[in-house]
mmCIF file of C-alpha atoms and ligand atoms in Angstrom:
data_model
loop_
_atom_site.group_PDB
_atom_site.id
_atom_site.type_symbol
_atom_site.label_atom_id
_atom_site.label_comp_id
_atom_site.label_asym_id
_atom_site.label_seq_id
_atom_site.Cartn_x
_atom_site.Cartn_y
_atom_site.Cartn_z
ATOM 1 C CA MET F 1 -86.293 88.640 -162.550
ATOM 2 C CA GLN F 2 -85.192 87.013 -165.885
ATOM 3 C CA THR F 3 -87.250 84.338 -167.680
ATOM 4 C CA LEU F 4 -85.755 82.041 -170.202
ATOM 5 C CA HIS F 5 -87.537 79.290 -172.009
ATOM 6 C CA VAL F 6 -86.580 75.764 -172.932
ATOM 7 C CA ASP F 7 -88.194 75.356 -176.308
ATOM 8 C CA LEU F 8 -89.420 71.782 -176.439
ATOM 9 C CA GLY F 9 -92.938 72.249 -177.779
ATOM 10 C CA GLU F 10 -95.470 70.831 -175.301
ATOM 11 C CA ARG F 11 -92.832 69.804 -172.982
ATOM 12 C CA GLY F 12 -91.219 73.320 -173.020
ATOM 13 C CA TYR F 13 -90.914 75.233 -169.810
ATOM 14 C CA PRO F 14 -89.664 78.449 -168.255
ATOM 15 C CA ILE F 15 -86.522 79.062 -166.207
ATOM 16 C CA TYR F 16 -87.082 81.840 -163.738
ATOM 17 C CA ILE F 17 -83.765 83.405 -162.471
ATOM 18 C CA GLY F 18 -83.566 86.180 -159.711
ATOM 19 C CA ALA F 19 -82.886 87.049 -156.098
ATOM 20 C CA GLY F 20 -85.626 86.138 -153.640
ATOM 21 C CA LEU F 21 -87.668 83.937 -155.876
ATOM 22 C CA LEU F 22 -88.251 81.272 -153.179
ATOM 23 C CA ALA F 23 -90.775 83.743 -151.749
ATOM 24 C CA ARG F 24 -92.565 84.048 -155.048
ATOM 25 C CA GLY F 25 -95.345 81.433 -154.402
ATOM 26 C CA ASP F 26 -97.183 82.724 -157.515
ATOM 27 C CA LEU F 27 -94.336 81.461 -159.802
ATOM 28 C CA VAL F 28 -94.337 77.949 -158.311
ATOM 29 C CA ALA F 29 -98.100 77.742 -157.936
ATOM 30 C CA ALA F 30 -98.642 78.393 -161.649
ATOM 31 C CA HIS F 31 -97.005 75.037 -162.352
ATOM 32 C CA ILE F 32 -98.762 72.989 -159.781
ATOM 33 C CA ILE F 33 -101.830 71.031 -161.034
ATOM 34 C CA GLY F 34 -103.398 69.577 -157.879
ATOM 35 C CA ARG F 35 -103.369 70.247 -154.218
ATOM 36 C CA GLN F 36 -100.646 67.744 -153.343
ATOM 37 C CA VAL F 37 -97.043 68.661 -153.305
ATOM 38 C CA ALA F 38 -93.968 66.624 -152.211
ATOM 39 C CA ILE F 39 -90.753 68.537 -151.551
ATOM 40 C CA VAL F 40 -87.592 66.476 -151.838
ATOM 41 C CA THR F 41 -84.687 67.960 -150.157
ATOM 42 C CA ASN F 42 -81.665 66.973 -147.981
ATOM 43 C CA GLU F 43 -80.659 67.469 -144.353
ATOM 44 C CA THR F 44 -78.342 70.309 -145.146
ATOM 45 C CA VAL F 45 -80.719 72.329 -147.393
ATOM 46 C CA ALA F 46 -83.766 71.659 -145.350
ATOM 47 C CA PRO F 47 -82.813 73.892 -142.414
ATOM 48 C CA LEU F 48 -81.784 76.771 -144.798
ATOM 49 C CA TYR F 49 -84.574 76.905 -147.304
ATOM 50 C CA LEU F 50 -87.339 74.490 -146.651
ATOM 51 C CA ALA F 51 -89.416 76.924 -144.521
ATOM 52 C CA ALA F 52 -89.295 79.627 -147.108
ATOM 53 C CA LEU F 53 -90.536 77.234 -149.932
ATOM 54 C CA GLU F 54 -93.270 75.854 -147.603
ATOM 55 C CA ARG F 55 -94.496 79.453 -146.910
ATOM 56 C CA SER F 56 -94.753 80.051 -150.564
ATOM 57 C CA LEU F 57 -96.832 76.880 -150.989
ATOM 58 C CA ALA F 58 -99.353 77.784 -148.405
ATOM 59 C CA GLY F 59 -102.755 76.256 -149.204
ATOM 60 C CA HIS F 60 -101.170 73.116 -150.545
ATOM 61 C CA SER F 61 -101.012 69.706 -148.878
ATOM 62 C CA ILE F 62 -97.266 69.336 -148.522
ATOM 63 C CA THR F 63 -95.243 66.117 -147.757
ATOM 64 C CA THR F 64 -91.544 66.657 -147.090
ATOM 65 C CA VAL F 65 -88.882 64.043 -147.807
ATOM 66 C CA VAL F 66 -85.637 64.897 -146.346
ATOM 67 C CA LEU F 67 -82.789 62.609 -147.673
ATOM 68 C CA PRO F 68 -79.267 62.168 -146.365
ATOM 69 C CA ASP F 69 -76.784 64.553 -148.061
ATOM 70 C CA GLY F 70 -74.134 63.513 -150.584
ATOM 71 C CA GLU F 71 -73.293 61.951 -153.917
ATOM 72 C CA SER F 72 -72.900 58.657 -152.226
ATOM 73 C CA TYR F 73 -76.571 58.607 -151.417
ATOM 74 C CA LYS F 74 -77.514 58.985 -155.105
ATOM 75 C CA THR F 75 -78.711 55.405 -155.058
ATOM 76 C CA TRP F 76 -81.705 53.006 -155.409
ATOM 77 C CA GLU F 77 -81.827 52.759 -151.601
ATOM 78 C CA THR F 78 -82.198 56.477 -151.208
ATOM 79 C CA LEU F 79 -84.742 56.692 -154.109
ATOM 80 C CA GLN F 80 -86.878 54.347 -152.290
ATOM 81 C CA LEU F 81 -87.245 56.834 -149.420
ATOM 82 C CA VAL F 82 -88.869 59.262 -151.942
ATOM 83 C CA PHE F 83 -91.486 56.603 -152.937
ATOM 84 C CA ASP F 84 -92.040 55.614 -149.203
ATOM 85 C CA GLY F 85 -92.785 59.357 -148.575
ATOM 86 C CA LEU F 86 -95.105 59.669 -151.589
ATOM 87 C CA LEU F 87 -96.952 56.373 -151.032
ATOM 88 C CA GLY F 88 -97.046 56.872 -147.217
ATOM 89 C CA ALA F 89 -98.893 60.202 -147.630
ATOM 90 C CA ARG F 90 -101.162 58.718 -150.360
ATOM 91 C CA HIS F 91 -99.926 61.047 -153.219
ATOM 92 C CA ASP F 92 -101.937 60.527 -156.363
ATOM 93 C CA ARG F 93 -101.170 61.157 -160.061
ATOM 94 C CA SER F 94 -101.991 64.913 -159.681
ATOM 95 C CA THR F 95 -99.109 65.439 -157.298
ATOM 96 C CA THR F 96 -96.200 67.784 -157.924
ATOM 97 C CA VAL F 97 -92.650 66.708 -156.900
ATOM 98 C CA ILE F 98 -90.485 69.716 -156.120
ATOM 99 C CA ALA F 99 -86.576 69.220 -155.972
ATOM 100 C CA LEU F 100 -85.079 71.677 -153.578
ATOM 101 C CA GLY F 101 -81.307 71.289 -153.378
ATOM 102 C CA GLY F 102 -78.212 70.660 -155.625
ATOM 103 C CA GLY F 103 -77.800 68.316 -158.505
ATOM 104 C CA VAL F 104 -77.942 65.256 -156.469
ATOM 105 C CA ILE F 105 -81.503 66.022 -155.227
ATOM 106 C CA GLY F 106 -82.582 67.302 -158.562
ATOM 107 C CA ASP F 107 -81.484 64.110 -160.438
ATOM 108 C CA MET F 108 -82.943 61.822 -157.803
ATOM 109 C CA ALA F 109 -86.327 63.743 -157.287
ATOM 110 C CA GLY F 110 -86.612 64.050 -161.052
ATOM 111 C CA PHE F 111 -86.059 60.328 -161.549
ATOM 112 C CA ALA F 112 -88.635 59.625 -158.792
ATOM 113 C CA ALA F 113 -91.169 61.983 -160.516
ATOM 114 C CA SER F 114 -90.527 60.182 -163.872
ATOM 115 C CA CYS F 115 -91.518 56.758 -162.437
ATOM 116 C CA TYR F 116 -93.920 57.562 -159.670
ATOM 117 C CA GLN F 117 -97.262 56.237 -160.933
ATOM 118 C CA ARG F 118 -95.599 56.278 -164.415
ATOM 119 C CA GLY F 119 -94.884 59.972 -164.148
ATOM 120 C CA VAL F 120 -95.960 63.046 -162.233
ATOM 121 C CA ASN F 121 -95.573 66.857 -162.262
ATOM 122 C CA PHE F 122 -92.043 68.064 -161.499
ATOM 123 C CA ILE F 123 -90.470 71.341 -160.602
ATOM 124 C CA GLN F 124 -86.743 72.065 -159.998
ATOM 125 C CA VAL F 125 -85.619 74.569 -157.366
ATOM 126 C CA PRO F 126 -81.833 74.352 -157.614
ATOM 127 C CA THR F 127 -79.708 75.641 -154.751
ATOM 128 C CA THR F 128 -76.115 75.086 -155.834
ATOM 129 C CA LEU F 129 -74.381 76.933 -158.654
ATOM 130 C CA LEU F 130 -73.763 73.725 -160.525
ATOM 131 C CA SER F 131 -77.448 72.767 -160.474
ATOM 132 C CA GLN F 132 -78.522 76.386 -161.343
ATOM 133 C CA VAL F 133 -76.274 76.470 -164.386
ATOM 134 C CA ASP F 134 -76.612 72.860 -165.570
ATOM 135 C CA SER F 135 -78.379 69.983 -163.866
ATOM 136 C CA SER F 136 -81.781 71.568 -163.285
ATOM 137 C CA VAL F 137 -82.188 72.216 -167.009
ATOM 138 C CA GLY F 138 -82.685 69.683 -169.708
ATOM 139 C CA GLY F 139 -84.459 66.801 -168.113
ATOM 140 C CA LYS F 140 -81.611 64.339 -167.343
ATOM 141 C CA THR F 141 -82.415 62.456 -164.161
ATOM 142 C CA GLY F 142 -81.047 59.407 -162.470
ATOM 143 C CA ILE F 143 -78.780 57.667 -160.041
ATOM 144 C CA ASN F 144 -75.417 56.189 -159.846
ATOM 145 C CA HIS F 145 -74.440 52.534 -159.916
ATOM 146 C CA PRO F 146 -71.318 51.262 -158.244
ATOM 147 C CA LEU F 147 -69.920 50.367 -161.713
ATOM 148 C CA GLY F 148 -70.845 53.741 -163.274
ATOM 149 C CA LYS F 149 -71.980 57.313 -162.706
ATOM 150 C CA ASN F 150 -75.523 58.176 -163.698
ATOM 151 C CA MET F 151 -75.882 54.836 -165.415
ATOM 152 C CA VAL F 152 -79.693 54.402 -164.379
ATOM 153 C CA GLY F 153 -82.139 57.179 -165.180
ATOM 154 C CA ALA F 154 -84.599 58.781 -167.508
ATOM 155 C CA PHE F 155 -85.108 61.818 -169.626
ATOM 156 C CA TYR F 156 -87.920 63.736 -167.827
ATOM 157 C CA GLN F 157 -88.365 67.501 -168.270
ATOM 158 C CA PRO F 158 -89.596 69.556 -165.367
ATOM 159 C CA GLN F 159 -92.588 71.996 -165.616
ATOM 160 C CA ALA F 160 -90.466 74.819 -164.396
ATOM 161 C CA VAL F 161 -87.068 75.715 -162.986
ATOM 162 C CA LEU F 162 -86.961 78.386 -160.241
ATOM 163 C CA ILE F 163 -83.465 79.797 -159.558
ATOM 164 C CA ASP F 164 -83.226 81.869 -156.391
ATOM 165 C CA THR F 165 -79.722 83.353 -156.649
ATOM 166 C CA ASN F 166 -79.812 84.326 -152.914
ATOM 167 C CA THR F 167 -79.403 80.656 -152.070
ATOM 168 C CA LEU F 168 -75.836 80.910 -153.213
ATOM 169 C CA ALA F 169 -74.950 82.984 -150.167
ATOM 170 C CA THR F 170 -74.795 79.841 -148.008
ATOM 171 C CA LEU F 171 -72.839 77.596 -150.489
ATOM 172 C CA PRO F 172 -69.402 76.530 -149.470
ATOM 173 C CA ALA F 173 -66.605 78.087 -151.554
ATOM 174 C CA ARG F 174 -65.582 74.587 -152.737
ATOM 175 C CA GLU F 175 -69.045 73.886 -154.002
ATOM 176 C CA LEU F 176 -69.089 77.297 -155.805
ATOM 177 C CA SER F 177 -65.965 76.451 -157.529
ATOM 178 C CA ALA F 178 -67.345 73.159 -158.584
ATOM 179 C CA GLY F 179 -70.248 75.024 -160.236
ATOM 180 C CA LEU F 180 -67.748 77.202 -162.091
ATOM 181 C CA ALA F 181 -66.342 74.182 -163.862
ATOM 182 C CA GLU F 182 -69.692 73.689 -165.714
ATOM 183 C CA VAL F 183 -69.844 77.528 -166.351
ATOM 184 C CA ILE F 184 -66.393 77.392 -168.052
ATOM 185 C CA LYS F 185 -67.584 74.415 -170.020
ATOM 186 C CA TYR F 186 -70.149 76.403 -171.882
ATOM 187 C CA GLY F 187 -67.320 78.934 -173.062
ATOM 188 C CA LEU F 188 -65.033 76.054 -174.106
ATOM 189 C CA ILE F 189 -67.672 74.164 -176.097
ATOM 190 C CA CYS F 190 -69.629 76.839 -177.861
ATOM 191 C CA ASP F 191 -68.875 80.463 -176.832
ATOM 192 C CA GLU F 192 -65.287 81.705 -176.885
ATOM 193 C CA PRO F 193 -66.267 85.346 -176.075
ATOM 194 C CA PHE F 194 -67.760 84.080 -172.909
ATOM 195 C CA LEU F 195 -64.291 82.820 -171.884
ATOM 196 C CA THR F 196 -62.970 86.337 -172.175
ATOM 197 C CA TRP F 197 -65.932 87.596 -169.943
ATOM 198 C CA LEU F 198 -65.057 84.795 -167.344
ATOM 199 C CA GLU F 199 -61.466 85.691 -167.374
ATOM 200 C CA ALA F 200 -62.536 89.331 -166.434
ATOM 201 C CA HIS F 201 -65.078 88.427 -163.872
ATOM 202 C CA MET F 202 -63.797 85.247 -162.181
ATOM 203 C CA SER F 203 -62.798 87.107 -158.996
ATOM 204 C CA ALA F 204 -66.210 88.761 -158.846
ATOM 205 C CA LEU F 205 -67.908 85.394 -159.231
ATOM 206 C CA ARG F 206 -65.833 83.841 -156.451
ATOM 207 C CA ALA F 207 -66.684 86.812 -154.300
ATOM 208 C CA LEU F 208 -70.405 86.106 -154.883
ATOM 209 C CA ASP F 209 -70.944 89.380 -156.733
ATOM 210 C CA LYS F 210 -74.649 89.203 -157.523
ATOM 211 C CA GLU F 211 -74.548 90.821 -160.879
ATOM 212 C CA ALA F 212 -71.698 88.683 -162.142
ATOM 213 C CA LEU F 213 -73.310 85.523 -160.797
ATOM 214 C CA THR F 214 -76.741 86.379 -162.310
ATOM 215 C CA THR F 215 -75.022 87.009 -165.708
ATOM 216 C CA ALA F 216 -73.176 83.778 -165.564
ATOM 217 C CA ILE F 217 -76.247 81.745 -164.596
ATOM 218 C CA ALA F 218 -78.463 83.328 -167.299
ATOM 219 C CA HIS F 219 -75.769 82.948 -169.867
ATOM 220 C CA SER F 220 -75.180 79.312 -168.965
ATOM 221 C CA CYS F 221 -78.921 78.391 -168.837
ATOM 222 C CA ALA F 222 -79.429 80.067 -172.216
ATOM 223 C CA ALA F 223 -76.650 77.988 -173.720
ATOM 224 C CA LYS F 224 -77.910 74.828 -172.176
ATOM 225 C CA ALA F 225 -81.539 75.552 -173.221
ATOM 226 C CA ARG F 226 -80.333 75.946 -176.839
ATOM 227 C CA VAL F 227 -78.558 72.811 -176.968
ATOM 228 C CA VAL F 228 -81.346 70.877 -175.272
ATOM 229 C CA ALA F 229 -83.916 72.322 -177.651
ATOM 230 C CA ALA F 230 -81.794 71.218 -180.493
ATOM 231 C CA ASP F 231 -81.050 67.756 -179.264
ATOM 232 C CA GLU F 232 -83.284 66.652 -176.255
ATOM 233 C CA ARG F 233 -82.282 62.930 -176.115
ATOM 234 C CA GLU F 234 -78.602 63.328 -176.888
ATOM 235 C CA SER F 235 -78.498 61.910 -180.307
ATOM 236 C CA GLY F 236 -75.949 64.626 -181.571
ATOM 237 C CA VAL F 237 -74.978 68.031 -180.323
ATOM 238 C CA ARG F 238 -76.097 67.535 -176.703
ATOM 239 C CA ALA F 239 -73.157 65.099 -176.091
ATOM 240 C CA THR F 240 -70.861 68.154 -176.359
ATOM 241 C CA LEU F 241 -72.197 69.158 -172.965
ATOM 242 C CA ASN F 242 -70.140 66.329 -171.686
ATOM 243 C CA LEU F 243 -66.738 67.855 -172.380
ATOM 244 C CA GLY F 244 -64.317 66.414 -169.872
ATOM 245 C CA HIS F 245 -67.108 64.222 -168.343
ATOM 246 C CA THR F 246 -65.846 60.827 -169.666
ATOM 247 C CA PHE F 247 -62.439 61.367 -167.972
ATOM 248 C CA GLY F 248 -64.294 63.087 -165.033
ATOM 249 C CA HIS F 249 -66.861 60.346 -164.438
ATOM 250 C CA ALA F 250 -63.966 57.863 -164.431
ATOM 251 C CA ILE F 251 -62.313 60.012 -161.651
ATOM 252 C CA GLU F 252 -65.596 60.107 -159.669
ATOM 253 C CA THR F 253 -66.277 56.390 -159.894
ATOM 254 C CA HIS F 254 -62.680 55.318 -159.167
ATOM 255 C CA GLN F 255 -62.296 57.652 -156.258
ATOM 256 C CA GLY F 256 -65.625 56.707 -154.665
ATOM 257 C CA TYR F 257 -68.718 58.969 -155.150
ATOM 258 C CA GLY F 258 -68.431 62.227 -153.305
ATOM 259 C CA VAL F 259 -64.587 62.165 -152.713
ATOM 260 C CA TRP F 260 -63.939 64.367 -155.753
ATOM 261 C CA LEU F 261 -66.975 66.744 -156.315
ATOM 262 C CA HIS F 262 -68.579 66.317 -159.767
ATOM 263 C CA GLY F 263 -67.353 69.830 -160.802
ATOM 264 C CA GLU F 264 -63.777 69.021 -159.577
ATOM 265 C CA ALA F 265 -63.717 65.891 -161.598
ATOM 266 C CA VAL F 266 -65.083 67.684 -164.629
ATOM 267 C CA ALA F 267 -62.309 70.304 -164.358
ATOM 268 C CA ALA F 268 -59.505 67.749 -164.207
ATOM 269 C CA GLY F 269 -61.300 65.772 -166.884
ATOM 270 C CA THR F 270 -61.621 68.801 -169.164
ATOM 271 C CA VAL F 271 -57.729 69.505 -168.672
ATOM 272 C CA MET F 272 -57.277 65.905 -170.062
ATOM 273 C CA ALA F 273 -59.624 66.650 -173.049
ATOM 274 C CA LEU F 274 -57.713 69.880 -173.707
ATOM 275 C CA ASP F 275 -54.425 67.925 -173.611
ATOM 276 C CA MET F 276 -55.853 65.336 -176.084
ATOM 277 C CA SER F 277 -57.115 68.039 -178.340
ATOM 278 C CA GLU F 278 -53.697 69.656 -178.444
ATOM 279 C CA ARG F 279 -51.931 66.294 -179.179
ATOM 280 C CA LEU F 280 -54.389 65.839 -182.084
ATOM 281 C CA GLY F 281 -53.219 69.229 -183.421
ATOM 282 C CA TRP F 282 -56.738 70.602 -183.059
ATOM 283 C CA ILE F 283 -55.909 73.438 -180.488
ATOM 284 C CA THR F 284 -52.650 75.141 -179.732
ATOM 285 C CA ARG F 285 -50.629 74.965 -176.584
ATOM 286 C CA ALA F 286 -51.695 78.564 -175.804
ATOM 287 C CA GLU F 287 -55.310 77.626 -176.172
ATOM 288 C CA ARG F 288 -54.923 74.631 -173.924
ATOM 289 C CA GLU F 289 -53.163 76.689 -171.305
ATOM 290 C CA ARG F 290 -55.860 79.403 -171.516
ATOM 291 C CA GLY F 291 -58.381 76.851 -170.558
ATOM 292 C CA VAL F 292 -56.344 75.393 -167.725
ATOM 293 C CA ARG F 293 -55.654 78.920 -166.387
ATOM 294 C CA LEU F 294 -59.408 79.480 -166.095
ATOM 295 C CA PHE F 295 -59.995 76.245 -164.025
ATOM 296 C CA ILE F 296 -57.071 77.462 -161.824
ATOM 297 C CA ALA F 297 -58.608 80.913 -161.389
ATOM 298 C CA ALA F 298 -61.888 79.132 -160.447
ATOM 299 C CA GLY F 299 -60.063 77.275 -157.642
ATOM 300 C CA LEU F 300 -60.450 73.886 -159.287
ATOM 301 C CA PRO F 301 -57.997 70.928 -159.627
ATOM 302 C CA VAL F 302 -56.214 70.614 -162.995
ATOM 303 C CA VAL F 303 -54.164 67.440 -162.135
ATOM 304 C CA PRO F 304 -55.990 64.194 -162.094
ATOM 305 C CA PRO F 305 -55.733 61.960 -158.988
ATOM 306 C CA GLU F 306 -52.249 60.564 -158.398
ATOM 307 C CA ASN F 307 -53.505 57.183 -157.669
ATOM 308 C CA MET F 308 -55.188 56.588 -161.093
ATOM 309 C CA THR F 309 -53.416 54.683 -163.706
ATOM 310 C CA PRO F 310 -54.174 54.771 -167.486
ATOM 311 C CA GLU F 311 -55.556 51.332 -167.035
ATOM 312 C CA ASP F 312 -57.977 52.614 -164.340
ATOM 313 C CA PHE F 313 -59.202 55.345 -166.665
ATOM 314 C CA ILE F 314 -59.748 52.889 -169.565
ATOM 315 C CA GLU F 315 -61.636 50.467 -167.233
ATOM 316 C CA HIS F 316 -64.039 53.158 -166.062
ATOM 317 C CA MET F 317 -64.261 55.022 -169.340
ATOM 318 C CA ALA F 318 -65.578 51.816 -171.052
ATOM 319 C CA VAL F 319 -68.848 52.326 -169.051
ATOM 320 C CA ASP F 320 -69.390 55.797 -170.424
ATOM 321 C CA LYS F 321 -72.927 56.467 -171.993
ATOM 322 C CA LYS F 322 -71.250 57.782 -175.200
ATOM 323 C CA VAL F 323 -69.771 54.289 -175.820
ATOM 324 C CA LEU F 324 -71.524 52.897 -178.986
ATOM 325 C CA ASP F 325 -71.123 49.354 -180.126
ATOM 326 C CA GLY F 326 -68.187 49.074 -177.654
ATOM 327 C CA LYS F 327 -66.457 52.060 -179.278
ATOM 328 C CA LEU F 328 -65.329 54.929 -176.994
ATOM 329 C CA ARG F 329 -66.256 58.409 -178.127
ATOM 330 C CA LEU F 330 -64.893 61.614 -176.578
ATOM 331 C CA VAL F 331 -65.876 65.209 -176.554
ATOM 332 C CA LEU F 332 -62.798 67.124 -177.704
ATOM 333 C CA LEU F 333 -62.104 70.629 -179.053
ATOM 334 C CA ARG F 334 -61.414 71.638 -182.518
ATOM 335 C CA GLY F 335 -60.838 75.198 -181.214
ATOM 336 C CA LEU F 336 -61.830 77.234 -178.194
ATOM 337 C CA GLY F 337 -65.583 77.442 -178.394
ATOM 338 C CA GLU F 338 -65.907 74.552 -180.817
ATOM 339 C CA ALA F 339 -66.546 71.161 -179.427
ATOM 340 C CA THR F 340 -66.787 67.849 -181.443
ATOM 341 C CA VAL F 341 -67.599 64.254 -180.565
ATOM 342 C CA ALA F 342 -64.723 62.161 -181.805
ATOM 343 C CA GLY F 343 -64.557 58.364 -182.104
ATOM 344 C CA ASP F 344 -61.778 58.097 -184.702
ATOM 345 C CA PHE F 345 -58.686 59.124 -182.862
ATOM 346 C CA PRO F 346 -55.388 57.168 -182.843
ATOM 347 C CA ARG F 347 -55.269 54.995 -179.590
ATOM 348 C CA GLU F 348 -51.777 56.054 -178.864
ATOM 349 C CA ILE F 349 -52.941 59.721 -178.598
ATOM 350 C CA LEU F 350 -55.454 58.760 -175.977
ATOM 351 C CA ASN F 351 -52.786 56.557 -174.192
ATOM 352 C CA ALA F 352 -50.446 59.654 -174.215
ATOM 353 C CA THR F 353 -53.130 61.745 -172.627
ATOM 354 C CA LEU F 354 -53.836 59.160 -170.052
ATOM 355 C CA SER F 355 -50.243 58.859 -169.070
ATOM 356 C CA ALA F 356 -49.280 62.605 -169.399
ATOM 357 C CA ASP F 357 -47.626 64.306 -166.439
ATOM 358 C CA TYR F 358 -50.118 67.029 -165.583
ATOM 359 C CA ALA F 359 -48.116 68.119 -162.481
ATOM 360 C CA ALA F 360 -45.171 68.983 -164.857
ATOM 361 C CA GLN F 361 -47.594 70.809 -167.205
ATOM 362 C CA LEU F 362 -48.877 72.858 -164.337
ATOM 363 C CA ALA F 363 -45.280 73.646 -163.109
ATOM 364 C CA GLN F 364 -44.444 74.768 -166.741
ATOM 365 C CA LEU F 365 -47.555 76.892 -166.822
ATOM 366 C CA LYS F 366 -46.596 78.740 -163.711
ATOM 367 C CA ASN F 367 -43.126 79.601 -165.118
HETATM 368 P P1 LIG B 1 -74.882 68.358 -154.469
HETATM 369 O O1 LIG B 1 -76.226 68.215 -154.887
HETATM 370 O O2 LIG B 1 -74.273 67.253 -153.754
HETATM 371 O O3 LIG B 1 -74.674 69.650 -153.685
HETATM 372 C C1 LIG B 1 -73.479 70.049 -153.207
HETATM 373 C C2 LIG B 1 -73.477 70.323 -151.643
HETATM 374 O O4 LIG B 1 -74.016 71.559 -151.323
HETATM 375 C C3 LIG B 1 -74.377 69.238 -150.902
HETATM 376 O O5 LIG B 1 -73.786 68.985 -149.620
HETATM 377 C C4 LIG B 1 -75.596 70.061 -150.652
HETATM 378 O O6 LIG B 1 -76.437 69.674 -149.606
HETATM 379 C C5 LIG B 1 -75.167 71.478 -150.393
HETATM 380 N N1 LIG B 1 -76.012 72.533 -150.761
HETATM 381 C C6 LIG B 1 -76.949 72.650 -151.669
HETATM 382 N N2 LIG B 1 -77.415 73.858 -151.758
HETATM 383 C C7 LIG B 1 -76.874 74.538 -150.802
HETATM 384 C C8 LIG B 1 -76.948 75.922 -150.320
HETATM 385 N N3 LIG B 1 -77.672 76.783 -150.995
HETATM 386 N N4 LIG B 1 -76.130 76.290 -149.321
HETATM 387 C C9 LIG B 1 -75.340 75.473 -148.672
HETATM 388 N N5 LIG B 1 -75.197 74.173 -149.088
HETATM 389 C C10 LIG B 1 -75.949 73.761 -150.163
HETATM 390 O O7 LIG B 1 -73.912 68.655 -155.791
HETATM 391 P P2 LIG B 1 -74.094 69.558 -157.111
HETATM 392 O O8 LIG B 1 -72.749 69.987 -157.399
HETATM 393 O O9 LIG B 1 -75.185 70.548 -156.931
HETATM 394 O O10 LIG B 1 -74.626 68.546 -158.177
HETATM 395 C C11 LIG B 1 -73.741 67.402 -158.571
HETATM 396 C C12 LIG B 1 -74.557 66.376 -159.081
HETATM 397 O O11 LIG B 1 -75.320 66.837 -160.226
HETATM 398 C C13 LIG B 1 -73.833 65.074 -159.568
HETATM 399 O O12 LIG B 1 -74.526 63.969 -159.029
HETATM 400 C C14 LIG B 1 -73.932 65.163 -161.119
HETATM 401 O O13 LIG B 1 -73.873 63.934 -161.685
HETATM 402 C C15 LIG B 1 -75.236 65.804 -161.285
HETATM 403 N N6 LIG B 1 -75.430 66.443 -162.568
HETATM 404 C C16 LIG B 1 -76.485 66.264 -163.389
HETATM 405 C C17 LIG B 1 -76.617 66.924 -164.536
HETATM 406 C C18 LIG B 1 -77.865 66.709 -165.372
HETATM 407 O O14 LIG B 1 -77.974 67.189 -166.464
HETATM 408 N N7 LIG B 1 -78.865 66.149 -164.722
HETATM 409 C C19 LIG B 1 -75.639 67.773 -164.978
HETATM 410 C C20 LIG B 1 -74.538 68.002 -164.198
HETATM 411 C C21 LIG B 1 -74.393 67.396 -162.977
HETATM 412 N N1 LIG B 2 -74.961 67.764 -168.272
HETATM 413 C C1 LIG B 2 -75.057 67.246 -169.536
HETATM 414 C C2 LIG B 2 -76.353 67.260 -170.109
HETATM 415 O O1 LIG B 2 -77.362 67.746 -169.505
HETATM 416 O O2 LIG B 2 -76.635 66.857 -171.171
#
């Protein structure tokens, strides 16, 4: 097992990474304060991993809340089911909410923990690659609004993150690829040598090679922990973790939540950010193509949805959380491994990126 630490003073916490950790009741129990525990999970993950987690929590009084599965359920209505479960079983302020599932469950359970009786103990047990490398770390919690992705939520750090890498064995290949989008992101924003490692190990990662996956997860969590420790509430460097997300969130909202997976939208969105960085003269064509090739190798889309016009993008991007005083800001690259948050770009460059022919770019790449 590897243990990393998110360095946030009294709100700091460990990230445990290893195979079979669901059975390590001692690790979870160390972060539970009272007897009561509420496990929030969904109808897909519950039959796979709920029993193992419950066994680890023997001796506690456990309430289980099983939510419907899917991004389209990351809503107020579903959140209410968590509060129904907590109040129905008379959970008090000493309770611990445990999120068992992917990023949707983690974001919703964390948001519920942040507001139940004004805040209770919270533990993340992420079971998708995406949640293990990104969403379970850093304390962003929340739900979607029909007009914008993740628009309602809270910063609320967990007491611990428990990553059992064995859970990836049951993850559908499409979901694994979606997680790889966020892994590639870390290389692009702050760690060029990691891109070289990913190029060499992408096949192993997609074949669920345990050593490669553990390395990628630990490397990603360490990068995220560093950024979060430097800027917990996103007043600066943390925004760079959103490379490709402004374009990507527009895709998710426009297509309908769950139609494009979050990681898929981030991949196509990052291809757009690479395109814009090249148009600004900040990266070379070869660097853009290197990034695009990695997304292709990971099995991810590199062409935005055909049915989205530049106007569609502009409309949805105006609701992004990086918009300040009505001004759009984008995470772009000044080089591979060097992200920046840019607000002062010529509008015609953004328009060119929004109307670029990505299918043609892909065809050129293949030649
Ligand atoms: P998800 O939670 O929808 O999980 C993907 C699918 O895999 C679901 O059907 C789920 O039930 C299933 N699943 C989960 N674990 C499984 C397992 N071990 N075996 C088989 N199936 C399993 O999606 P996700 O990609 O994990 O997370 C995406 C969400 O995370 C989005 O809502 C996104 O906005 C959010 N997110 C949040 C942050 C953050 O910092 N809070 C960061 C990135 C993404
Ligand atoms: N996924 C972006 C962040 O946690 O800041």
